[in-house]
Coordinates of C-alpha atoms and ligand atoms in Angstrom, one line a residue:
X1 CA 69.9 40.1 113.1
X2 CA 68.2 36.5 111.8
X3 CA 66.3 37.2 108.8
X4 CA 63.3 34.9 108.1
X5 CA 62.6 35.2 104.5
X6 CA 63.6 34.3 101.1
X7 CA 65.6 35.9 99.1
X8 CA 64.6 36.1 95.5
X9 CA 67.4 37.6 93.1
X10 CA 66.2 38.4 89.7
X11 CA 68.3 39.2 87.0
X12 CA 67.3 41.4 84.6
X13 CA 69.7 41.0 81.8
X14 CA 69.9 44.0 78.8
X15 CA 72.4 41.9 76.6
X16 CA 75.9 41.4 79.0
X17 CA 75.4 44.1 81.7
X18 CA 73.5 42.3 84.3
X19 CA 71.7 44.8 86.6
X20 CA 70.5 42.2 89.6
X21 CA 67.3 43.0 91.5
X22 CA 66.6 41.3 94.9
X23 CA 63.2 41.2 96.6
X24 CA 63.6 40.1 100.1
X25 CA 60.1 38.7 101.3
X26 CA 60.5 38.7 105.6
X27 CA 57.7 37.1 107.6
X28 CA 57.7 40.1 109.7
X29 CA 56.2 41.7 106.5
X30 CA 52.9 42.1 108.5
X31 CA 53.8 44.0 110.8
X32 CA 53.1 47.6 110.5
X33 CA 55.4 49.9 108.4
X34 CA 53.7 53.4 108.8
X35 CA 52.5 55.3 111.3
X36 CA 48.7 54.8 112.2
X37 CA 46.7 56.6 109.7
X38 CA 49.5 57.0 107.2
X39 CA 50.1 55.6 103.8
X40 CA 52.9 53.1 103.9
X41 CA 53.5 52.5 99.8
X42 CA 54.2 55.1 97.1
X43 CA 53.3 53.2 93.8
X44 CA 55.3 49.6 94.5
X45 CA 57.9 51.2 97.0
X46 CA 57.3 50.4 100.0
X47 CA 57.7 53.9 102.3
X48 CA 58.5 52.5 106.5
X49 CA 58.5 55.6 109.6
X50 CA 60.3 57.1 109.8
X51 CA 59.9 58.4 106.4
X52 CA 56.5 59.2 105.0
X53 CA 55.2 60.5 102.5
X54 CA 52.5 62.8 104.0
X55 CA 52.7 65.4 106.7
X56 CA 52.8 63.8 110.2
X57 CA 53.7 60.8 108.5
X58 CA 57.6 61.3 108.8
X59 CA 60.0 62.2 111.5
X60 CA 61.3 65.6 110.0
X61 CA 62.1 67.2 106.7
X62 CA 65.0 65.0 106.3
X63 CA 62.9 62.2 105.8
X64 CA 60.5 63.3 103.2
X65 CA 59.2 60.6 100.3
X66 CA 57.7 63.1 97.8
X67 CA 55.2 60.7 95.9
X68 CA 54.1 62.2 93.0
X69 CA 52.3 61.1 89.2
X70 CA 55.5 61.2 86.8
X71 CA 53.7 60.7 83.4
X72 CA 55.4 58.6 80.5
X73 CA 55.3 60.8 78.0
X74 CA 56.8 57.0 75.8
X75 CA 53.3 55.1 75.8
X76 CA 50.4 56.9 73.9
X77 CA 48.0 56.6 76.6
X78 CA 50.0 58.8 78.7
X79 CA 50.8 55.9 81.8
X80 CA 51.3 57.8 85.3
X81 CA 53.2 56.0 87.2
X82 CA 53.6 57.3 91.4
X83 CA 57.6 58.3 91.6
X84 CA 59.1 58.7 95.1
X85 CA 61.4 61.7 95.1
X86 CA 64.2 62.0 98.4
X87 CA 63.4 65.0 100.2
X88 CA 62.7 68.0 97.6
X89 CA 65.6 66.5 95.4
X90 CA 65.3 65.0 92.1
X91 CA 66.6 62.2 93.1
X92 CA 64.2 59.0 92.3
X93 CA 64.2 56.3 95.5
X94 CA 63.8 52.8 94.6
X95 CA 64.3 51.1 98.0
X96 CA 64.0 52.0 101.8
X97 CA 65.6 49.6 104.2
X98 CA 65.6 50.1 108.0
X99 CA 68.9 48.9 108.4
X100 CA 70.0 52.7 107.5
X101 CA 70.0 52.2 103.8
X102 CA 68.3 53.3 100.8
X103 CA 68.7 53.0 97.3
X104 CA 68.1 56.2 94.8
X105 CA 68.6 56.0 90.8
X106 CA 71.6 58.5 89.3
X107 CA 72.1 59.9 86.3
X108 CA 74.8 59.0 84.1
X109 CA 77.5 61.5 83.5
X110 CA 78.3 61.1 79.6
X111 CA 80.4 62.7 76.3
X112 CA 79.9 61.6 73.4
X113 CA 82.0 63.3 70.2
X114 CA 83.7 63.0 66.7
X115 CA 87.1 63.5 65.9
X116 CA 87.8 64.1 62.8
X117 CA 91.5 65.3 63.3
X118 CA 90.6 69.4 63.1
X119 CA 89.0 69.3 66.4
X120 CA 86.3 67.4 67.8
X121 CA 83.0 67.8 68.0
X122 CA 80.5 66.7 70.4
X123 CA 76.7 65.2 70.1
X124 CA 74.0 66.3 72.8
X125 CA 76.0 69.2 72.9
X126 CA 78.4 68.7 74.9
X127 CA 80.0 66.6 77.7
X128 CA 77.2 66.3 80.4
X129 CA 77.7 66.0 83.9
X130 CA 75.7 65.7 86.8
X131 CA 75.4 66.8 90.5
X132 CA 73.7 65.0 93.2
X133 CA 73.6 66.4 96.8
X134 CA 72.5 63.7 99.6
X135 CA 73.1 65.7 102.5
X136 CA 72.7 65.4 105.1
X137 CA 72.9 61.4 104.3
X138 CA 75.8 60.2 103.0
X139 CA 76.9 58.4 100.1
X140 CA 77.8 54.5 101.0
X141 CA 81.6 53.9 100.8
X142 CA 81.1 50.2 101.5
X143 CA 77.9 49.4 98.5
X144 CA 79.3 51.8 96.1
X145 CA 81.9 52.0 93.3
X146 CA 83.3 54.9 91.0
X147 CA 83.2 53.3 87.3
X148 CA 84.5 54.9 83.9
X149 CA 83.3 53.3 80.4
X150 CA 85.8 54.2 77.5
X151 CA 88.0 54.2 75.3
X152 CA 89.9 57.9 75.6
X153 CA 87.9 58.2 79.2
X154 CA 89.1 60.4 81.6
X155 CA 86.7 60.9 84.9
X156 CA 86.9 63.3 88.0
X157 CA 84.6 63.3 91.1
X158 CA 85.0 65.5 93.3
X159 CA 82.9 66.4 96.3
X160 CA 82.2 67.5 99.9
X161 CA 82.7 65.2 102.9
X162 CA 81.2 66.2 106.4
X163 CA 83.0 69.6 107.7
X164 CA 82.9 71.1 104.5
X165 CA 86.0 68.4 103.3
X166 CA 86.5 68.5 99.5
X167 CA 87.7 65.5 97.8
X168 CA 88.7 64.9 94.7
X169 CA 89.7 61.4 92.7
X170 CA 89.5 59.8 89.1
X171 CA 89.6 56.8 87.1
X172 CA 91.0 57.1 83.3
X173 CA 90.4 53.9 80.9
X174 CA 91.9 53.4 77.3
X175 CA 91.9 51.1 74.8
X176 CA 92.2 50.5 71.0
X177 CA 88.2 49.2 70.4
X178 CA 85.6 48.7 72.1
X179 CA 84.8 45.3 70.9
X180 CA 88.4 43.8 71.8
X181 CA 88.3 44.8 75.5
X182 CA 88.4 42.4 78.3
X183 CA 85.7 41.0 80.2
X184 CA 87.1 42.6 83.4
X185 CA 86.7 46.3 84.7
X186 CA 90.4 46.5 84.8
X187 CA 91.7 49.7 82.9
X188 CA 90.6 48.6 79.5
X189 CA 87.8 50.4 78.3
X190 CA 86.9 50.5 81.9
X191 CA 87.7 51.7 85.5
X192 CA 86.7 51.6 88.9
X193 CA 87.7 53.3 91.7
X194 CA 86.5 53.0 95.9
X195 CA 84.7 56.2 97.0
X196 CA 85.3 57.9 100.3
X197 CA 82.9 57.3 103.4
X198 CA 80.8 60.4 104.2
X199 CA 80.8 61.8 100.7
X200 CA 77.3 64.6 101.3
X201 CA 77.4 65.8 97.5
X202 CA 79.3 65.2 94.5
X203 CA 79.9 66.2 90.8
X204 CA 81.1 63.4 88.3
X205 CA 82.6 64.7 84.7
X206 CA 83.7 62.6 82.4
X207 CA 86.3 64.0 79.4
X208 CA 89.2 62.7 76.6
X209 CA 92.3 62.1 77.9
X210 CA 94.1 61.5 74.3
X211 CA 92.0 62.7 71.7
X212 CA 93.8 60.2 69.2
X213 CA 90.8 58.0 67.8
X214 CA 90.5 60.1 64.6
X215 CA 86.9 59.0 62.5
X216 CA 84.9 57.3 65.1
X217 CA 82.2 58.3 66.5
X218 CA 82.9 57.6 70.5
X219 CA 81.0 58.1 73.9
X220 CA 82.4 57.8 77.3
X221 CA 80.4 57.2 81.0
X222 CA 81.1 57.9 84.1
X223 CA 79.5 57.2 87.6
X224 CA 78.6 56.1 90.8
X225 CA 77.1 52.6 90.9
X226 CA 76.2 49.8 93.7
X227 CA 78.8 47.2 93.0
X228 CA 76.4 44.3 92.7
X229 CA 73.9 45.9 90.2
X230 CA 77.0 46.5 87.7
X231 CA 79.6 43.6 85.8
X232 CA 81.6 44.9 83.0
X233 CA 81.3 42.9 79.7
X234 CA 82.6 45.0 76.1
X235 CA 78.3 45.1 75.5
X236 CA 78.6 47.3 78.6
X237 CA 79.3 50.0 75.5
X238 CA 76.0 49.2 74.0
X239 CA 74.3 49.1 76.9
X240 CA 75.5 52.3 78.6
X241 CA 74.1 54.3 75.2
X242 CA 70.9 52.9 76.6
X243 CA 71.0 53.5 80.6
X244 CA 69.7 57.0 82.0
X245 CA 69.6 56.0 85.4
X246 CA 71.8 53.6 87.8
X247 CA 71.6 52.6 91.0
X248 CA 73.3 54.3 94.3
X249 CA 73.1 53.4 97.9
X250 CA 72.8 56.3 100.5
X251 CA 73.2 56.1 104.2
X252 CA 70.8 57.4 106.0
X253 CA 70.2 58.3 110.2
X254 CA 68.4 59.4 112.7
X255 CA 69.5 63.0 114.3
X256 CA 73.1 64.8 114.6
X257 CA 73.9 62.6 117.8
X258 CA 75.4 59.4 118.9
X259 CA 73.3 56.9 120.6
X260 CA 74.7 57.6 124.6
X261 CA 73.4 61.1 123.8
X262 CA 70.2 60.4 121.9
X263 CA 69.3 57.5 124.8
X264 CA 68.8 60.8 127.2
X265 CA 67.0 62.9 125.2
X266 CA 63.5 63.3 124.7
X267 CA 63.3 62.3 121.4
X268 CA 64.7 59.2 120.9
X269 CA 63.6 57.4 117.8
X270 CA 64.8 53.0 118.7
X271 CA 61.3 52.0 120.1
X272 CA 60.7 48.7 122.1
X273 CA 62.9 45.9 121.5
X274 CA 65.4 47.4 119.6
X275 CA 68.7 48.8 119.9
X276 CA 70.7 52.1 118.7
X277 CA 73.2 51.7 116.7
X278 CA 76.1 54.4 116.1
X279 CA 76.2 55.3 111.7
X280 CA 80.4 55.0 111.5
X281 CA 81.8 58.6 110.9
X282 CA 78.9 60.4 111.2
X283 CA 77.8 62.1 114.0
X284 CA 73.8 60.1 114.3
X285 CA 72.4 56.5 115.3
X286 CA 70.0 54.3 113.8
X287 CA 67.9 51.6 115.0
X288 CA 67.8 47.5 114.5
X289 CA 65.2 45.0 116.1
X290 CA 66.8 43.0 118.8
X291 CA 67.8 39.3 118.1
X292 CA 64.5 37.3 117.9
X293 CA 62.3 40.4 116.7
X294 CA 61.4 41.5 113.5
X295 CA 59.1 44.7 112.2
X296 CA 60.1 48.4 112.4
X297 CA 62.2 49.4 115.1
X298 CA 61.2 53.4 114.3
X299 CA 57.5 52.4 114.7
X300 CA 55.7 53.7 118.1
X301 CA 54.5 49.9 118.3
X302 CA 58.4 48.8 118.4
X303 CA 59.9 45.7 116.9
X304 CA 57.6 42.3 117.6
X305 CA 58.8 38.7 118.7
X306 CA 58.2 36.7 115.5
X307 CA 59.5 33.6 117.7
X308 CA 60.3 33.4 121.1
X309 CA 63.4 35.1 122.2
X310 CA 66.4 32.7 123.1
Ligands
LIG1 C1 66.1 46.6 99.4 O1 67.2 46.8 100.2 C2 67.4 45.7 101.1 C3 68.6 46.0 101.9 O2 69.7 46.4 101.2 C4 67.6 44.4 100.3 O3 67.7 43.4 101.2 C5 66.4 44.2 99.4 O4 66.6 43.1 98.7 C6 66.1 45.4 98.5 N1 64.9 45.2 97.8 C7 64.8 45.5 96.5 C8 63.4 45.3 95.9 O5 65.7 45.9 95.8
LIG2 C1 57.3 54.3 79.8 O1 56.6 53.4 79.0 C2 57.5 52.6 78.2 C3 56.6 51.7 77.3 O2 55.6 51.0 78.1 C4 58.4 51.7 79.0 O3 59.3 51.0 78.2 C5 59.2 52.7 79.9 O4 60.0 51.9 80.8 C6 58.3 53.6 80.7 N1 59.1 54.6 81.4 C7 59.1 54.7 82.8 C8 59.9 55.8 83.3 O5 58.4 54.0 83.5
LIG3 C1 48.6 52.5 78.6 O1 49.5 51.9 77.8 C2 50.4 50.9 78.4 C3 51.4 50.4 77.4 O2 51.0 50.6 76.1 C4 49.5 49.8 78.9 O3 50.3 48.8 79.6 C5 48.5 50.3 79.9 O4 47.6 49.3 80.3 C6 47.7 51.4 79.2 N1 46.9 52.1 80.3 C7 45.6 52.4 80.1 C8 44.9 53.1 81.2 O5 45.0 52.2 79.0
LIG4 C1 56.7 67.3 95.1 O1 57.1 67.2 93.7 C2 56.3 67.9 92.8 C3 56.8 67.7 91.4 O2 58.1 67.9 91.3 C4 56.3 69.4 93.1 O3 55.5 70.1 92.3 C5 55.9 69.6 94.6 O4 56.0 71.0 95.0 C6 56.7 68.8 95.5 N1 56.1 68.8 96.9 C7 56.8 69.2 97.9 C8 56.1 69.3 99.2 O5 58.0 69.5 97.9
LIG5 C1 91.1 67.5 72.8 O1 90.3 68.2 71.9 C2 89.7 69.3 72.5 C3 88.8 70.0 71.5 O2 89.4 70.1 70.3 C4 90.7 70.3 73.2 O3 90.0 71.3 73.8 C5 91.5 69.5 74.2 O4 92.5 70.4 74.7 C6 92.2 68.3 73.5 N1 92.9 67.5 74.6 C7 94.1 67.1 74.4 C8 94.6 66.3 75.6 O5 94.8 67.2 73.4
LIG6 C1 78.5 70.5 98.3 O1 78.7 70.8 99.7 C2 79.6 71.9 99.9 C3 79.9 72.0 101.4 O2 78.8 71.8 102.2 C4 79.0 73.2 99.3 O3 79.9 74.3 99.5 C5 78.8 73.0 97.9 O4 78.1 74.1 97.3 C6 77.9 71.8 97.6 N1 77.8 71.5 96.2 C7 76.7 71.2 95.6 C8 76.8 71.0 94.1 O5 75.6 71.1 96.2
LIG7 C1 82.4 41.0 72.7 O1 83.4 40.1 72.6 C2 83.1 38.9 71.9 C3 84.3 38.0 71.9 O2 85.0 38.0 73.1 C4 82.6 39.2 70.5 O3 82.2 38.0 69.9 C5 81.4 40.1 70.6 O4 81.1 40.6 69.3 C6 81.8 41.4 71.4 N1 80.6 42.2 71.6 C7 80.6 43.5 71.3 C8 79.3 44.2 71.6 O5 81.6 44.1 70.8
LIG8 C1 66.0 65.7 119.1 O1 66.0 66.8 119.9 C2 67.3 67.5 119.9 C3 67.3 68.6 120.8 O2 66.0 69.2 121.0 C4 67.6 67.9 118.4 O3 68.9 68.5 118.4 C5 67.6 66.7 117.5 O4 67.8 67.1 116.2 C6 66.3 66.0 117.7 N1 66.4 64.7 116.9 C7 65.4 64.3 116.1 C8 65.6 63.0 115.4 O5 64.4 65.0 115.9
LIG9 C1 78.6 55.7 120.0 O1 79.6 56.6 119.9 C2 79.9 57.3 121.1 C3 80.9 58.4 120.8 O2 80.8 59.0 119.6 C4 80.4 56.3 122.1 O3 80.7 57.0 123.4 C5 79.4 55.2 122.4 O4 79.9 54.2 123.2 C6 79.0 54.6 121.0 N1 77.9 53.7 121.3 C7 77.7 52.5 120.8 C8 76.5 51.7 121.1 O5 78.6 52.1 120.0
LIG10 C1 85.8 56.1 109.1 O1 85.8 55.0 110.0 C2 86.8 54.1 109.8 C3 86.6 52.9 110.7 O2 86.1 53.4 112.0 C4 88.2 54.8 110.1 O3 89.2 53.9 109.9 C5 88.3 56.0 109.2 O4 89.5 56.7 109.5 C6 87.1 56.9 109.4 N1 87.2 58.0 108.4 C7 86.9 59.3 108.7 C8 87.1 60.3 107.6 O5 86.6 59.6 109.8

């Protein structure tokens, strides 16, 4: 697919971890996004059909934008700020592509503690993990990374693939202190590990492998993060103690069939000028303008020449 637009990467650097945001302005941006009628931005997120965030404004549950006023309870005034929410999850989106993709924010799995050689004891109480459910999209293989922050770091995800698969994997990362590690995720103070394709839920804990670093105070991460949005540097310790949230991408599709099916039935969702594409080991399709045509290819209008087709 030719893109005609610019590419504008900003990086938004919180001292060594360098969290990269890109704003892709298309020509095509004109073209219409919603459906007739419907609203097509929650706050600055743009919302394209086939999701919505209004009823009749999406093409079933699974595509749901719940828009709602989260207040910042941080500035005096009480700031609401509009906050897209994934289906009826609490799961924050922050970008809806229409090449199947979308990008949510995460929690950050964490355990901080002091060991003073009877035992240790942990702050915030206790080690805290998190669970995030997707289904029935899929957490991206390809865009996304297990990572572990630590010195005395052991993390475990485990999780469901499609046909009720359980998996299970971890990442463990030592080292003497956090200031003398390497500037490279590579087992010192940090690990990273590929994810499996088709992950629908997961659970990542983080815990001590040791328990040897007697008198410090010590926290260790764990998560799931889009590989370009995270570099290890030794701030990332710093930094981590600040970050509630991270970026994930999620795969998402259209229906519970592959395109030769979907072509027949009724319902099809690829509109004029576009084509169906088969989402790799999963059993639905989505949808991509043809060469020469930009817009939304979900949209009842269908995708539009922006030049003329060669
Ligand atoms: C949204 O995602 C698309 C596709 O991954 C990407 O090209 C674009 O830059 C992203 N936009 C923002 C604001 O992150
Ligand atoms: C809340 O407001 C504070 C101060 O303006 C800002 O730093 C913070 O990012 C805001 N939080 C959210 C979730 O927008
Ligand atoms: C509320 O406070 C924030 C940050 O202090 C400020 O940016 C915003 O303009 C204020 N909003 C109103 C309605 O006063
Ligand atoms: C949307 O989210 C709000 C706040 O969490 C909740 O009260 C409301 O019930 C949700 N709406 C739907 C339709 O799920
Ligand atoms: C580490 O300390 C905790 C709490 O004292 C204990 O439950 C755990 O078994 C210890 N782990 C190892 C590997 O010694
Ligand atoms: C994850 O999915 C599996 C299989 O569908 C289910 O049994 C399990 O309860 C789910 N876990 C969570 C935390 O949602
Ligand atoms: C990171 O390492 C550099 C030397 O490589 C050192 O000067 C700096 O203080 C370290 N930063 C932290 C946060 O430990
Ligand atoms: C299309 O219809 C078929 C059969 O009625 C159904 O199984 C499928 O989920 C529908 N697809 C969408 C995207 O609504
Ligand atoms: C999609 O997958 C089905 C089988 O799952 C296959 O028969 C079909 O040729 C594929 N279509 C495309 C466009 O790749
Ligand atoms: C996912 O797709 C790739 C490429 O088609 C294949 O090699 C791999 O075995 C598939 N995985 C599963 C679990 O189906």
């Amino acid at each position: 697919m030719a893109l005609h637009g610019m590419l504008i990467l900003r990086p938004l650097r919180l001292a060594g971890t360098i969290f990269v945001l890109a704003t892709l302005a298309t020509a095509t941006a004109a073209a219409a996004q919603a459906l007739p009628g419907c609203p097509d931005y929650c706050g600055d997120l743009k919302v394209p059909y086939p999701f919505g965030t209004v009823e009749s404004c999406y093409l079933g549950e699974n595509f749901f934008i719940n828009c709602t006023t989260k207040i910042n309870t941080t500035t005096s005034n009480f700031t609401q700020i509009p906050t897209a929410y994934l289906m009826g999850s609490d799961n924050i989106v922050t970008n809806i592509s229409l090449d199947g993709e979308l990008q949510i924010l995460q929690r950050v799995s964490h355990d901080c503690f002091y060991n003073d050689r009877k035992g240790v004891i942990h702050i915030s109480p206790n080690s805290v993990s998190y669970k995030l459910q997707v289904s029935p999209f899929t957490i991206s293989d390809t865009r996304n990374k297990l990572v572990s922050i630590g010195c005395d770091t052991f993390a475990i995800l485990e999780g469901y693939r499609q046909d009720e698969e359980r998996y299970e994997s971890g990442c463990l990362s030592l080292c003497g202190r956090p200031n003398s590690v390497p500037e490279s995720c590579s087992g010192i103070g940090c690990c990273t590990a590929f994810i499996p394709s088709g992950l629908k839920n997961h659970t990542v804990t983080v815990s001590r492998y040791k328990n040897d670093s007697y008198g410090d105070w010590r926290c260790s991460y764990a998560f799931i993060v889009e590989e370009n949005y995270f570099k290890f540097s030794n701030a990332s310790f710093l930094e981590m103690a600040k970050a509630r949230n991270l970026p994930m991408v999620i795969n998402w599709e259209i229906g519970d069939q592959p395109c030769a099916a979907a072509e027949k039935s009724h319902n099809f969702s690829c509109k004029a000028n576009s084509k169906c594409i088969n989402r790799t080991n999963s059993s639905g399709y989505f949808c991509m303008c043809l060469p020469g045509y930009g817009g939304n290819p979900y949209h009842p209008d269908g995708c539009q020449g922006n030049h003329d087709p060669v």
